[in-house]
């Protein structure tokens, strides 16, 4: 069997989250300090630790089969790279920001102005779509300082919390697109490697479903089970087990973690008692 080559960022939060999702998918990786390459001990996978900005080209060239990379980089450099799974972490926005004193009303206000960015293609595509001409100054780091030193009138950069913009006396005025970490595949991947990718994707999907869900158990009067069943977003049907107390049952199901407080209120009103919420490690459908 061939070995699948996967690229991930060599350091930072994206690196940590990438390693974690692979471990949660049951893949054991012996990654030591300052390693540039590591093999999984229980899965045909080799991890290459690369600079984030270089990963799209490695995919295009077929040097790696698959990568965990920010969607923003694929928009900028990805060409025909296919995204097969959004991963739900490293979320950010690619945004236009201007000095706080700028009386900004619309994107037309930036016509003819200087824009500092690490994403020249993204910027050009965005402003062209708006019929606005800008002078792009491409810089590789510390984009947010550009207006303060007179290099640019505005910037386009990734924004997470907005604290960096605030510290540099900038304000976000346009969101070009929202980004997150994704699983991306090389256009040159072999059929044999594709089979391994399908297995890996299946495992990661199971991990992501589990992260979004909670296991819920509750005691429900038998005459209220039907009402409770209408509230719960079950996988196929409720699991109902009779309790020692006559007329009552233990009801089990899965619930979305982002909405479970609202659902719990509805369950209590429907007659449920003794509600327990438990984490789910994996969820295979």
PDB file of C-alpha atoms in Angstrom:
ATOM      1  CA  UNK A   1       0.000   0.000   0.000  1.00  0.00           C
ATOM      2  CA  UNK A   2       1.249   3.497  -0.829  1.00  0.00           C
ATOM      3  CA  UNK A   3       1.726   6.165   1.820  1.00  0.00           C
ATOM      4  CA  UNK A   4      -0.434   9.271   1.721  1.00  0.00           C
ATOM      5  CA  UNK A   5       1.469  12.540   2.061  1.00  0.00           C
ATOM      6  CA  UNK A   6      -0.319  15.287   3.973  1.00  0.00           C
ATOM      7  CA  UNK A   7       0.932  18.853   4.444  1.00  0.00           C
ATOM      8  CA  UNK A   8       0.144  20.901   7.522  1.00  0.00           C
ATOM      9  CA  UNK A   9       1.447  24.206   8.815  1.00  0.00           C
ATOM     10  CA  UNK A  10       4.743  23.707  10.617  1.00  0.00           C
ATOM     11  CA  UNK A  11       3.907  25.877  13.660  1.00  0.00           C
ATOM     12  CA  UNK A  12       1.171  27.906  15.288  1.00  0.00           C
ATOM     13  CA  UNK A  13      -2.449  27.280  16.202  1.00  0.00           C
ATOM     14  CA  UNK A  14      -3.335  25.760  12.818  1.00  0.00           C
ATOM     15  CA  UNK A  15      -0.566  23.209  13.346  1.00  0.00           C
ATOM     16  CA  UNK A  16      -1.904  22.268  16.786  1.00  0.00           C
ATOM     17  CA  UNK A  17      -5.504  21.927  15.614  1.00  0.00           C
ATOM     18  CA  UNK A  18      -4.424  19.914  12.553  1.00  0.00           C
ATOM     19  CA  UNK A  19      -2.446  17.440  14.651  1.00  0.00           C
ATOM     20  CA  UNK A  20      -5.336  17.169  17.091  1.00  0.00           C
ATOM     21  CA  UNK A  21      -7.943  16.288  14.472  1.00  0.00           C
ATOM     22  CA  UNK A  22      -5.659  13.604  13.045  1.00  0.00           C
ATOM     23  CA  UNK A  23      -5.148  12.166  16.535  1.00  0.00           C
ATOM     24  CA  UNK A  24      -8.900  12.285  17.187  1.00  0.00           C
ATOM     25  CA  UNK A  25      -9.297  10.335  13.931  1.00  0.00           C
ATOM     26  CA  UNK A  26      -7.207   7.566  15.505  1.00  0.00           C
ATOM     27  CA  UNK A  27      -3.935   8.375  13.761  1.00  0.00           C
ATOM     28  CA  UNK A  28      -0.820   8.198  15.922  1.00  0.00           C
ATOM     29  CA  UNK A  29       1.897  10.629  14.825  1.00  0.00           C
ATOM     30  CA  UNK A  30       5.337  10.751  16.408  1.00  0.00           C
ATOM     31  CA  UNK A  31       6.111  14.424  15.810  1.00  0.00           C
ATOM     32  CA  UNK A  32       9.184  15.639  17.631  1.00  0.00           C
ATOM     33  CA  UNK A  33      10.424  19.193  18.059  1.00  0.00           C
ATOM     34  CA  UNK A  34      11.556  20.879  14.812  1.00  0.00           C
ATOM     35  CA  UNK A  35      10.715  17.846  12.696  1.00  0.00           C
ATOM     36  CA  UNK A  36       9.916  18.580   9.058  1.00  0.00           C
ATOM     37  CA  UNK A  37       8.491  15.139   8.392  1.00  0.00           C
ATOM     38  CA  UNK A  38       6.847  12.418  10.493  1.00  0.00           C
ATOM     39  CA  UNK A  39       5.144   9.103   9.778  1.00  0.00           C
ATOM     40  CA  UNK A  40       2.015   7.725  11.394  1.00  0.00           C
ATOM     41  CA  UNK A  41       2.596   4.438  13.185  1.00  0.00           C
ATOM     42  CA  UNK A  42      -0.888   2.999  12.572  1.00  0.00           C
ATOM     43  CA  UNK A  43      -2.043   4.519   9.265  1.00  0.00           C
ATOM     44  CA  UNK A  44      -0.389   4.889   5.817  1.00  0.00           C
ATOM     45  CA  UNK A  45       0.250   8.602   6.300  1.00  0.00           C
ATOM     46  CA  UNK A  46       3.327  10.803   6.181  1.00  0.00           C
ATOM     47  CA  UNK A  47       3.071  14.347   7.555  1.00  0.00           C
ATOM     48  CA  UNK A  48       5.103  17.177   6.023  1.00  0.00           C
ATOM     49  CA  UNK A  49       5.412  20.337   8.127  1.00  0.00           C
ATOM     50  CA  UNK A  50       5.537  23.275   5.721  1.00  0.00           C
ATOM     51  CA  UNK A  51       5.184  27.041   5.625  1.00  0.00           C
ATOM     52  CA  UNK A  52       1.484  27.764   5.328  1.00  0.00           C
ATOM     53  CA  UNK A  53       1.902  30.005   2.291  1.00  0.00           C
ATOM     54  CA  UNK A  54       3.823  27.268   0.416  1.00  0.00           C
ATOM     55  CA  UNK A  55       1.210  24.540   0.835  1.00  0.00           C
ATOM     56  CA  UNK A  56      -1.016  25.431  -2.174  1.00  0.00           C
ATOM     57  CA  UNK A  57       1.923  25.104  -4.571  1.00  0.00           C
ATOM     58  CA  UNK A  58       2.919  21.737  -3.083  1.00  0.00           C
ATOM     59  CA  UNK A  59      -0.637  20.553  -3.767  1.00  0.00           C
ATOM     60  CA  UNK A  60      -0.639  21.914  -7.314  1.00  0.00           C
ATOM     61  CA  UNK A  61       2.690  20.205  -8.063  1.00  0.00           C
ATOM     62  CA  UNK A  62       1.575  16.897  -6.531  1.00  0.00           C
ATOM     63  CA  UNK A  63       4.413  16.892  -3.991  1.00  0.00           C
ATOM     64  CA  UNK A  64       1.758  16.226  -1.342  1.00  0.00           C
ATOM     65  CA  UNK A  65      -1.543  14.409  -1.879  1.00  0.00           C
ATOM     66  CA  UNK A  66      -3.622  16.302   0.644  1.00  0.00           C
ATOM     67  CA  UNK A  67      -3.307  19.206   3.058  1.00  0.00           C
ATOM     68  CA  UNK A  68      -4.945  20.935   5.975  1.00  0.00           C
ATOM     69  CA  UNK A  69      -4.735  24.583   5.016  1.00  0.00           C
ATOM     70  CA  UNK A  70      -6.574  27.857   5.425  1.00  0.00           C
ATOM     71  CA  UNK A  71      -9.260  28.417   2.796  1.00  0.00           C
ATOM     72  CA  UNK A  72      -7.953  31.984   2.390  1.00  0.00           C
ATOM     73  CA  UNK A  73      -4.689  30.664   0.933  1.00  0.00           C
ATOM     74  CA  UNK A  74      -6.497  28.479  -1.566  1.00  0.00           C
ATOM     75  CA  UNK A  75      -8.528  31.458  -2.769  1.00  0.00           C
ATOM     76  CA  UNK A  76      -5.259  33.376  -3.233  1.00  0.00           C
ATOM     77  CA  UNK A  77      -3.004  30.627  -4.604  1.00  0.00           C
ATOM     78  CA  UNK A  78      -5.004  27.459  -4.983  1.00  0.00           C
ATOM     79  CA  UNK A  79      -5.828  27.295  -8.676  1.00  0.00           C
ATOM     80  CA  UNK A  80      -7.903  24.147  -9.275  1.00  0.00           C
ATOM     81  CA  UNK A  81      -7.335  22.569  -5.865  1.00  0.00           C
ATOM     82  CA  UNK A  82     -10.438  20.754  -4.605  1.00  0.00           C
ATOM     83  CA  UNK A  83     -11.709  21.220  -1.051  1.00  0.00           C
ATOM     84  CA  UNK A  84     -13.302  18.008   0.219  1.00  0.00           C
ATOM     85  CA  UNK A  85     -14.059  18.970   3.826  1.00  0.00           C
ATOM     86  CA  UNK A  86     -14.396  22.119   5.893  1.00  0.00           C
ATOM     87  CA  UNK A  87     -12.878  21.489   9.321  1.00  0.00           C
ATOM     88  CA  UNK A  88     -14.470  24.134  11.538  1.00  0.00           C
ATOM     89  CA  UNK A  89     -11.325  25.574  13.135  1.00  0.00           C
ATOM     90  CA  UNK A  90      -8.920  28.456  12.425  1.00  0.00           C
ATOM     91  CA  UNK A  91     -11.893  30.594  11.434  1.00  0.00           C
ATOM     92  CA  UNK A  92     -11.197  34.136  10.288  1.00  0.00           C
ATOM     93  CA  UNK A  93     -12.241  36.763   7.761  1.00  0.00           C
ATOM     94  CA  UNK A  94     -10.342  38.365   4.910  1.00  0.00           C
ATOM     95  CA  UNK A  95     -11.341  41.990   5.352  1.00  0.00           C
ATOM     96  CA  UNK A  96     -10.730  45.540   4.223  1.00  0.00           C
ATOM     97  CA  UNK A  97      -9.693  47.891   7.045  1.00  0.00           C
ATOM     98  CA  UNK A  98      -9.084  51.635   7.069  1.00  0.00           C
ATOM     99  CA  UNK A  99      -7.893  54.137   9.699  1.00  0.00           C
ATOM    100  CA  UNK A 100     -10.572  54.947  12.250  1.00  0.00           C
ATOM    101  CA  UNK A 101     -10.612  58.570  11.145  1.00  0.00           C
ATOM    102  CA  UNK A 102     -11.475  57.572   7.558  1.00  0.00           C
ATOM    103  CA  UNK A 103     -15.053  58.637   6.772  1.00  0.00           C
ATOM    104  CA  UNK A 104     -15.901  55.391   4.997  1.00  0.00           C
ATOM    105  CA  UNK A 105     -19.289  55.036   3.311  1.00  0.00           C
ATOM    106  CA  UNK A 106     -18.754  52.468   0.552  1.00  0.00           C
ATOM    107  CA  UNK A 107     -16.046  50.579  -1.329  1.00  0.00           C
ATOM    108  CA  UNK A 108     -16.123  53.359  -3.948  1.00  0.00           C
ATOM    109  CA  UNK A 109     -14.357  55.568  -1.376  1.00  0.00           C
ATOM    110  CA  UNK A 110     -11.198  53.510  -1.972  1.00  0.00           C
ATOM    111  CA  UNK A 111     -11.048  54.163  -5.713  1.00  0.00           C
ATOM    112  CA  UNK A 112      -7.479  55.125  -6.700  1.00  0.00           C
ATOM    113  CA  UNK A 113      -6.105  54.493  -3.210  1.00  0.00           C
ATOM    114  CA  UNK A 114      -3.166  52.379  -2.017  1.00  0.00           C
ATOM    115  CA  UNK A 115      -4.008  48.988  -0.470  1.00  0.00           C
ATOM    116  CA  UNK A 116      -1.392  47.024   1.507  1.00  0.00           C
ATOM    117  CA  UNK A 117      -1.931  43.269   1.591  1.00  0.00           C
ATOM    118  CA  UNK A 118      -0.439  39.781   1.522  1.00  0.00           C
ATOM    119  CA  UNK A 119      -3.299  38.700  -0.763  1.00  0.00           C
ATOM    120  CA  UNK A 120      -2.856  40.602  -4.055  1.00  0.00           C
ATOM    121  CA  UNK A 121      -4.994  38.278  -6.207  1.00  0.00           C
ATOM    122  CA  UNK A 122      -7.844  38.304  -3.692  1.00  0.00           C
ATOM    123  CA  UNK A 123      -7.701  42.101  -3.475  1.00  0.00           C
ATOM    124  CA  UNK A 124      -7.586  42.586  -7.238  1.00  0.00           C
ATOM    125  CA  UNK A 125     -10.495  40.201  -7.833  1.00  0.00           C
ATOM    126  CA  UNK A 126     -12.590  41.884  -5.141  1.00  0.00           C
ATOM    127  CA  UNK A 127     -12.063  45.473  -6.250  1.00  0.00           C
ATOM    128  CA  UNK A 128     -12.411  44.581  -9.931  1.00  0.00           C
ATOM    129  CA  UNK A 129     -15.788  43.028  -9.136  1.00  0.00           C
ATOM    130  CA  UNK A 130     -16.815  46.336  -7.558  1.00  0.00           C
ATOM    131  CA  UNK A 131     -15.545  48.429 -10.468  1.00  0.00           C
ATOM    132  CA  UNK A 132     -12.927  50.060  -8.243  1.00  0.00           C
ATOM    133  CA  UNK A 133      -9.281  50.635  -9.231  1.00  0.00           C
ATOM    134  CA  UNK A 134      -6.681  50.397  -6.449  1.00  0.00           C
ATOM    135  CA  UNK A 135      -2.887  50.498  -6.193  1.00  0.00           C
ATOM    136  CA  UNK A 136      -1.801  47.246  -4.534  1.00  0.00           C
ATOM    137  CA  UNK A 137       1.289  47.203  -2.299  1.00  0.00           C
ATOM    138  CA  UNK A 138       2.171  43.555  -1.607  1.00  0.00           C
ATOM    139  CA  UNK A 139       3.919  42.967   1.711  1.00  0.00           C
ATOM    140  CA  UNK A 140       4.506  39.694   3.523  1.00  0.00           C
ATOM    141  CA  UNK A 141       3.971  40.670   7.145  1.00  0.00           C
ATOM    142  CA  UNK A 142       2.816  43.362   9.584  1.00  0.00           C
ATOM    143  CA  UNK A 143       0.256  44.573   7.056  1.00  0.00           C
ATOM    144  CA  UNK A 144      -1.693  46.449   9.708  1.00  0.00           C
ATOM    145  CA  UNK A 145       1.137  48.955  10.267  1.00  0.00           C
ATOM    146  CA  UNK A 146       1.116  50.144   6.634  1.00  0.00           C
ATOM    147  CA  UNK A 147      -1.371  53.045   7.036  1.00  0.00           C
ATOM    148  CA  UNK A 148       0.432  54.305  10.151  1.00  0.00           C
ATOM    149  CA  UNK A 149       3.764  54.643   8.323  1.00  0.00           C
ATOM    150  CA  UNK A 150       2.284  56.167   5.186  1.00  0.00           C
ATOM    151  CA  UNK A 151       2.744  53.111   2.967  1.00  0.00           C
ATOM    152  CA  UNK A 152      -0.973  52.640   2.242  1.00  0.00           C
ATOM    153  CA  UNK A 153      -4.388  54.208   2.726  1.00  0.00           C
ATOM    154  CA  UNK A 154      -6.056  50.908   3.673  1.00  0.00           C
ATOM    155  CA  UNK A 155      -5.256  47.236   4.111  1.00  0.00           C
ATOM    156  CA  UNK A 156      -6.692  43.840   3.291  1.00  0.00           C
ATOM    157  CA  UNK A 157      -5.725  41.161   5.794  1.00  0.00           C
ATOM    158  CA  UNK A 158      -7.081  38.259   7.816  1.00  0.00           C
ATOM    159  CA  UNK A 159      -9.095  39.263  10.874  1.00  0.00           C
ATOM    160  CA  UNK A 160      -9.894  36.974  13.805  1.00  0.00           C
ATOM    161  CA  UNK A 161     -10.790  38.868  16.966  1.00  0.00           C
ATOM    162  CA  UNK A 162     -10.131  42.344  15.577  1.00  0.00           C
ATOM    163  CA  UNK A 163      -7.737  43.184  18.402  1.00  0.00           C
ATOM    164  CA  UNK A 164      -4.791  43.758  16.036  1.00  0.00           C
ATOM    165  CA  UNK A 165      -6.824  46.240  14.030  1.00  0.00           C
ATOM    166  CA  UNK A 166      -7.857  48.029  17.220  1.00  0.00           C
ATOM    167  CA  UNK A 167      -4.255  48.290  18.431  1.00  0.00           C
ATOM    168  CA  UNK A 168      -3.242  49.861  15.132  1.00  0.00           C
ATOM    169  CA  UNK A 169      -6.109  52.358  15.087  1.00  0.00           C
ATOM    170  CA  UNK A 170      -7.896  50.617  12.219  1.00  0.00           C
ATOM    171  CA  UNK A 171     -11.500  49.604  11.634  1.00  0.00           C
ATOM    172  CA  UNK A 172     -12.963  46.793   9.533  1.00  0.00           C
ATOM    173  CA  UNK A 173     -15.210  48.133   6.757  1.00  0.00           C
ATOM    174  CA  UNK A 174     -15.665  45.252   4.285  1.00  0.00           C
ATOM    175  CA  UNK A 175     -15.578  41.453   4.645  1.00  0.00           C
ATOM    176  CA  UNK A 176     -14.365  39.937   1.379  1.00  0.00           C
ATOM    177  CA  UNK A 177     -14.986  36.355   2.521  1.00  0.00           C
ATOM    178  CA  UNK A 178     -14.953  34.107   5.575  1.00  0.00           C
ATOM    179  CA  UNK A 179     -12.274  31.449   5.876  1.00  0.00           C
ATOM    180  CA  UNK A 180     -11.510  28.348   7.935  1.00  0.00           C
ATOM    181  CA  UNK A 181      -9.211  25.332   7.817  1.00  0.00           C
ATOM    182  CA  UNK A 182     -10.114  22.861   5.099  1.00  0.00           C
ATOM    183  CA  UNK A 183      -9.010  19.474   3.823  1.00  0.00           C
ATOM    184  CA  UNK A 184      -7.735  20.033   0.276  1.00  0.00           C
ATOM    185  CA  UNK A 185      -6.633  17.477  -2.339  1.00  0.00           C
ATOM    186  CA  UNK A 186      -3.992  17.704  -5.046  1.00  0.00           C
ATOM    187  CA  UNK A 187      -5.280  17.506  -8.641  1.00  0.00           C
ATOM    188  CA  UNK A 188      -2.487  14.954  -9.262  1.00  0.00           C
ATOM    189  CA  UNK A 189      -3.526  12.454  -6.598  1.00  0.00           C
ATOM    190  CA  UNK A 190      -3.314   8.795  -7.687  1.00  0.00           C
ATOM    191  CA  UNK A 191      -6.274   6.346  -7.565  1.00  0.00           C
ATOM    192  CA  UNK A 192      -4.478   4.322  -4.873  1.00  0.00           C
ATOM    193  CA  UNK A 193      -3.939   7.418  -2.744  1.00  0.00           C
ATOM    194  CA  UNK A 194      -7.557   8.436  -3.298  1.00  0.00           C
ATOM    195  CA  UNK A 195      -8.701   5.277  -1.494  1.00  0.00           C
ATOM    196  CA  UNK A 196      -6.644   6.268   1.552  1.00  0.00           C
ATOM    197  CA  UNK A 197      -8.029   9.815   1.342  1.00  0.00           C
ATOM    198  CA  UNK A 198     -11.585   8.428   1.373  1.00  0.00           C
ATOM    199  CA  UNK A 199     -10.800   6.469   4.546  1.00  0.00           C
ATOM    200  CA  UNK A 200      -9.207   9.514   6.196  1.00  0.00           C
ATOM    201  CA  UNK A 201     -12.121  11.754   5.214  1.00  0.00           C
ATOM    202  CA  UNK A 202     -14.596   9.255   6.676  1.00  0.00           C
ATOM    203  CA  UNK A 203     -12.730   9.276   9.991  1.00  0.00           C
ATOM    204  CA  UNK A 204     -12.508  13.072  10.095  1.00  0.00           C
ATOM    205  CA  UNK A 205     -16.215  13.414   9.301  1.00  0.00           C
ATOM    206  CA  UNK A 206     -16.972  11.147  12.284  1.00  0.00           C
ATOM    207  CA  UNK A 207     -14.828  13.354  14.535  1.00  0.00           C
ATOM    208  CA  UNK A 208     -16.484  16.552  13.283  1.00  0.00           C
ATOM    209  CA  UNK A 209     -19.993  15.166  13.789  1.00  0.00           C
ATOM    210  CA  UNK A 210     -19.062  14.211  17.349  1.00  0.00           C
ATOM    211  CA  UNK A 211     -17.671  17.693  18.050  1.00  0.00           C
ATOM    212  CA  UNK A 212     -20.960  19.250  16.950  1.00  0.00           C
ATOM    213  CA  UNK A 213     -23.147  16.923  18.989  1.00  0.00           C
ATOM    214  CA  UNK A 214     -23.902  15.855  22.554  1.00  0.00           C
ATOM    215  CA  UNK A 215     -25.450  12.656  23.875  1.00  0.00           C
ATOM    216  CA  UNK A 216     -28.614  13.334  25.857  1.00  0.00           C
ATOM    217  CA  UNK A 217     -30.334  11.061  28.380  1.00  0.00           C
ATOM    218  CA  UNK A 218     -33.525  11.867  30.289  1.00  0.00           C
ATOM    219  CA  UNK A 219     -36.380  10.319  32.228  1.00  0.00           C
ATOM    220  CA  UNK A 220     -39.752  10.797  30.543  1.00  0.00           C
ATOM    221  CA  UNK A 221     -43.295   9.729  31.472  1.00  0.00           C
ATOM    222  CA  UNK A 222     -44.461   7.188  28.917  1.00  0.00           C
ATOM    223  CA  UNK A 223     -47.379   9.332  27.862  1.00  0.00           C
ATOM    224  CA  UNK A 224     -44.937  12.208  27.063  1.00  0.00           C
ATOM    225  CA  UNK A 225     -42.484  10.233  24.895  1.00  0.00           C
ATOM    226  CA  UNK A 226     -44.217  11.138  21.655  1.00  0.00           C
ATOM    227  CA  UNK A 227     -44.081  14.866  22.509  1.00  0.00           C
ATOM    228  CA  UNK A 228     -40.400  14.595  23.446  1.00  0.00           C
ATOM    229  CA  UNK A 229     -39.657  12.748  20.211  1.00  0.00           C
ATOM    230  CA  UNK A 230     -41.010  15.666  18.179  1.00  0.00           C
ATOM    231  CA  UNK A 231     -38.521  18.012  19.876  1.00  0.00           C
ATOM    232  CA  UNK A 232     -35.356  15.937  19.549  1.00  0.00           C
ATOM    233  CA  UNK A 233     -33.380  15.898  16.266  1.00  0.00           C
ATOM    234  CA  UNK A 234     -32.710  12.149  16.392  1.00  0.00           C
ATOM    235  CA  UNK A 235     -30.447  10.104  14.126  1.00  0.00           C
ATOM    236  CA  UNK A 236     -33.066   7.491  13.243  1.00  0.00           C
ATOM    237  CA  UNK A 237     -35.395   7.099  16.237  1.00  0.00           C
ATOM    238  CA  UNK A 238     -35.291   7.558  19.979  1.00  0.00           C
ATOM    239  CA  UNK A 239     -33.748   4.894  22.208  1.00  0.00           C
ATOM    240  CA  UNK A 240     -36.379   4.147  24.863  1.00  0.00           C
ATOM    241  CA  UNK A 241     -35.621   1.919  27.874  1.00  0.00           C
ATOM    242  CA  UNK A 242     -38.184   1.173  30.607  1.00  0.00           C
ATOM    243  CA  UNK A 243     -37.343   2.354  34.128  1.00  0.00           C
ATOM    244  CA  UNK A 244     -37.992   0.405  37.321  1.00  0.00           C
ATOM    245  CA  UNK A 245     -40.646   2.985  38.182  1.00  0.00           C
ATOM    246  CA  UNK A 246     -43.787   2.032  36.291  1.00  0.00           C
ATOM    247  CA  UNK A 247     -44.988   4.511  33.708  1.00  0.00           C
ATOM    248  CA  UNK A 248     -41.528   6.034  33.102  1.00  0.00           C
ATOM    249  CA  UNK A 249     -38.774   5.414  30.552  1.00  0.00           C
ATOM    250  CA  UNK A 250     -35.197   6.487  29.965  1.00  0.00           C
ATOM    251  CA  UNK A 251     -34.954   8.253  26.592  1.00  0.00           C
ATOM    252  CA  UNK A 252     -31.607   8.600  24.787  1.00  0.00           C
ATOM    253  CA  UNK A 253     -30.724  10.635  21.710  1.00  0.00           C
ATOM    254  CA  UNK A 254     -28.198  13.024  20.140  1.00  0.00           C
ATOM    255  CA  UNK A 255     -28.532  16.792  20.231  1.00  0.00           C
ATOM    256  CA  UNK A 256     -26.745  19.681  18.511  1.00  0.00           C
ATOM    257  CA  UNK A 257     -24.406  21.309  21.045  1.00  0.00           C
ATOM    258  CA  UNK A 258     -25.043  24.825  19.685  1.00  0.00           C
ATOM    259  CA  UNK A 259     -28.791  24.676  20.338  1.00  0.00           C
ATOM    260  CA  UNK A 260     -29.142  22.288  23.236  1.00  0.00           C
ATOM    261  CA  UNK A 261     -30.056  24.911  25.858  1.00  0.00           C
ATOM    262  CA  UNK A 262     -33.116  25.944  23.873  1.00  0.00           C
ATOM    263  CA  UNK A 263     -34.034  22.315  23.257  1.00  0.00           C
ATOM    264  CA  UNK A 264     -33.588  21.429  26.931  1.00  0.00           C
ATOM    265  CA  UNK A 265     -36.077  24.143  27.910  1.00  0.00           C
ATOM    266  CA  UNK A 266     -38.579  22.607  25.489  1.00  0.00           C
ATOM    267  CA  UNK A 267     -37.907  19.102  26.840  1.00  0.00           C
ATOM    268  CA  UNK A 268     -38.534  20.228  30.416  1.00  0.00           C
ATOM    269  CA  UNK A 269     -41.804  21.821  29.368  1.00  0.00           C
ATOM    270  CA  UNK A 270     -42.747  18.549  27.634  1.00  0.00           C
ATOM    271  CA  UNK A 271     -42.256  16.617  30.892  1.00  0.00           C
ATOM    272  CA  UNK A 272     -38.646  15.366  30.759  1.00  0.00           C
ATOM    273  CA  UNK A 273     -36.713  15.101  34.039  1.00  0.00           C
ATOM    274  CA  UNK A 274     -33.187  14.144  35.131  1.00  0.00           C
ATOM    275  CA  UNK A 275     -31.639  15.360  31.895  1.00  0.00           C
ATOM    276  CA  UNK A 276     -27.969  14.430  31.392  1.00  0.00           C
ATOM    277  CA  UNK A 277     -25.698  15.777  28.643  1.00  0.00           C
ATOM    278  CA  UNK A 278     -22.555  13.804  27.741  1.00  0.00           C
ATOM    279  CA  UNK A 279     -19.743  14.408  25.208  1.00  0.00           C
ATOM    280  CA  UNK A 280     -19.425  12.126  22.179  1.00  0.00           C
ATOM    281  CA  UNK A 281     -15.961  10.926  21.193  1.00  0.00           C
ATOM    282  CA  UNK A 282     -16.816   9.632  17.702  1.00  0.00           C
ATOM    283  CA  UNK A 283     -20.039   9.529  15.694  1.00  0.00           C
ATOM    284  CA  UNK A 284     -20.160   7.049  12.809  1.00  0.00           C
ATOM    285  CA  UNK A 285     -23.223   7.025  10.570  1.00  0.00           C
TER     286      UNK A 285
END
